[in-house]
Coordinates of C-alpha atoms in Angstrom, one line a residue:
M1 CA -14.3 -15.7 -34.9
A2 CA -13.6 -14.6 -38.3
P3 CA -10.7 -16.5 -40.2
F4 CA -8.1 -13.6 -40.2
K5 CA -6.6 -10.8 -38.6
Q6 CA -9.1 -7.3 -39.2
T7 CA -5.8 -5.0 -40.2
T8 CA -8.0 -2.1 -41.5
L9 CA -10.0 0.4 -39.5
P10 CA -13.8 0.4 -39.8
A11 CA -14.8 3.2 -42.6
H12 CA -17.0 4.9 -39.3
Y13 CA -13.5 4.9 -37.3
R14 CA -13.8 8.3 -35.7
G15 CA -10.0 9.1 -34.0
D16 CA -11.4 9.8 -30.7
Q17 CA -12.9 5.8 -30.5
T18 CA -11.9 3.1 -28.8
F19 CA -12.8 -0.9 -29.5
G20 CA -14.1 -3.2 -27.1
R21 CA -16.4 -3.5 -24.1
P22 CA -16.8 0.1 -22.4
T23 CA -15.4 -0.4 -18.8
E24 CA -17.9 -0.1 -15.9
Y25 CA -15.3 1.6 -13.7
R26 CA -16.3 5.0 -12.8
P27 CA -14.5 7.4 -10.4
E28 CA -16.8 8.0 -8.0
Y29 CA -16.3 4.5 -7.1
C30 CA -12.9 5.7 -5.3
Q31 CA -15.2 7.5 -2.6
L32 CA -18.0 4.8 -2.2
V33 CA -15.3 1.9 -1.6
I34 CA -14.1 4.0 1.1
D35 CA -17.3 5.0 2.4
K36 CA -18.7 1.2 1.8
M37 CA -15.4 -0.6 3.6
R38 CA -15.5 2.2 6.3
E39 CA -18.9 0.4 7.7
G40 CA -16.7 -3.1 7.8
I41 CA -17.4 -4.8 4.6
S42 CA -14.8 -6.3 2.0
L43 CA -13.5 -5.4 -0.9
G44 CA -15.6 -8.4 -2.2
A45 CA -18.3 -7.4 -0.8
F46 CA -17.7 -3.9 -2.7
A47 CA -18.2 -6.0 -5.4
G48 CA -21.8 -7.1 -4.6
V49 CA -22.8 -3.5 -3.6
I50 CA -21.9 -2.2 -7.2
G51 CA -23.0 -5.3 -8.9
V52 CA -19.6 -6.2 -10.7
S53 CA -17.6 -9.8 -10.0
R54 CA -14.7 -9.8 -7.7
D55 CA -12.5 -10.1 -10.3
T56 CA -13.5 -6.8 -11.7
V57 CA -12.8 -4.7 -8.6
Y58 CA -9.5 -6.6 -8.6
R59 CA -8.8 -5.8 -12.5
W60 CA -9.6 -2.0 -11.6
V61 CA -7.3 -2.2 -8.7
R62 CA -4.2 -3.3 -11.2
E63 CA -5.5 -0.8 -13.9
H64 CA -6.5 2.5 -11.9
T65 CA -4.0 3.9 -9.8
D66 CA -6.6 6.5 -8.4
F67 CA -8.7 3.3 -7.3
S68 CA -5.7 1.0 -6.0
D69 CA -5.4 4.3 -3.7
A70 CA -8.8 4.8 -2.6
V71 CA -8.9 0.6 -1.5
S72 CA -6.1 1.2 0.4
R73 CA -7.3 3.9 2.7
A74 CA -10.0 2.0 2.7
R75 CA -8.4 -1.0 4.2
A76 CA -7.6 1.0 7.1
G77 CA -11.1 2.0 7.0
Q78 CA -12.5 -1.8 7.2
Q79 CA -9.9 -2.5 10.0
L80 CA -11.3 0.6 12.6
A81 CA -14.8 -0.6 11.9
W82 CA -14.2 -3.8 12.7
E83 CA -12.0 -2.5 16.2
L84 CA -14.7 0.0 17.0
K85 CA -17.2 -3.2 17.4
L86 CA -14.5 -5.2 19.4
L87 CA -14.3 -2.2 21.7
R88 CA -18.4 -2.1 21.8
S89 CA -19.0 -6.0 22.0
R90 CA -19.4 -7.9 25.1
K91 CA -17.9 -11.2 25.6
G92 CA -19.0 -14.6 23.2
A93 CA -19.8 -14.5 19.6
E94 CA -20.0 -11.3 18.5
T95 CA -16.0 -10.5 20.3
S96 CA -14.7 -14.0 18.5
A97 CA -16.3 -12.8 15.2
A98 CA -14.7 -9.7 15.4
I99 CA -11.1 -10.9 16.3
F100 CA -11.4 -13.8 13.9
A101 CA -12.3 -10.8 10.8
L102 CA -9.7 -8.9 12.6
K103 CA -6.7 -11.5 11.9
N104 CA -7.8 -11.8 8.2
I105 CA -8.0 -8.2 7.6
A106 CA -4.6 -7.5 9.2
P107 CA -2.8 -10.3 9.9
D108 CA 0.4 -8.7 10.5
Q109 CA -1.0 -6.7 13.5
W110 CA -4.0 -8.8 14.7
R111 CA -2.1 -12.5 14.9
D112 CA -1.2 -15.0 18.1
M113 CA 2.1 -14.3 18.9
R114 CA 4.4 -17.2 19.9
S115 CA 7.6 -16.7 21.0
V116 CA 10.2 -19.4 21.0
D117 CA 13.8 -19.1 22.6
H118 CA 16.0 -21.6 21.5
Q119 CA 19.4 -21.1 23.3
H120 CA 21.7 -24.6 22.9
S121 CA 24.8 -24.4 24.8
M122 CA 26.1 -27.4 22.9
K123 CA 26.5 -28.5 19.0
V124 CA 25.5 -31.8 17.4
E125 CA 28.8 -32.3 16.7
T126 CA 30.3 -32.7 20.0
L127 CA 28.0 -35.2 21.2
T128 CA 28.5 -39.3 21.6
D129 CA 26.3 -42.1 19.6
A130 CA 24.8 -43.2 22.7
Q131 CA 24.0 -39.1 23.5
L132 CA 22.2 -38.5 20.5
Y133 CA 20.4 -41.9 21.2
A134 CA 19.3 -40.8 24.3
I135 CA 17.8 -37.9 23.2
A136 CA 16.2 -39.5 20.5
S137 CA 14.2 -41.9 23.2
Q138 CA 13.7 -39.0 25.1
K139 CA 11.9 -37.2 22.0
A140 CA 10.1 -40.7 21.1
G141 CA 8.1 -40.5 24.6
A142 CA 6.1 -43.3 25.8
N143 CA 5.4 -45.0 21.9
G144 CA 9.0 -46.0 21.7
T145 CA 9.8 -44.6 18.0
V146 CA 12.8 -44.3 17.8
I147 CA 14.9 -44.9 14.0
E148 CA 17.5 -47.3 14.4
G149 CA 20.6 -46.8 11.7
E150 CA 23.9 -45.6 11.6
W151 CA 25.4 -42.1 10.4
H152 CA 28.2 -41.7 8.5
R153 CA 29.8 -38.7 6.9
T154 CA 30.3 -39.3 3.5
D155 CA 32.3 -36.0 2.3
L156 CA 35.3 -37.2 4.7
D157 CA 35.0 -40.9 3.9
P158 CA 38.2 -41.7 1.5
Q159 CA 36.8 -44.5 0.0
Q160 CA 33.7 -42.1 -2.1

């Protein structure tokens, strides 16, 4: 690296030239990423197909709006491929693999749903110390690990 910053253009510069390493991005990658991800491969695997790093492909997503749009459409095709694979599979490892893949590809649509309904009829502030201790004892279970201590409201304490 030169000890000083170059402030003038080279003598052989033409107005339409750019400097630096030429990009490996090609517009035809837009259709290729759609086609390959429809087969079920990931965006990282697509990078391997075209012989570039994953970082390069993710940079293209940020820098090229047409490629970013193609990747968005390709992800839907990828999900379709895995859902079709799940529908064709029998029980066993193939089914488990397809479900695992779908949970990672589309976590907003393929996740384990857990629904817990919490409805309380009383407020903690209305319970006595004995009632709170009884609740804590039940939660401790058979091992008897209950934290001993007293609770004080410091915001109402006139001595502070």
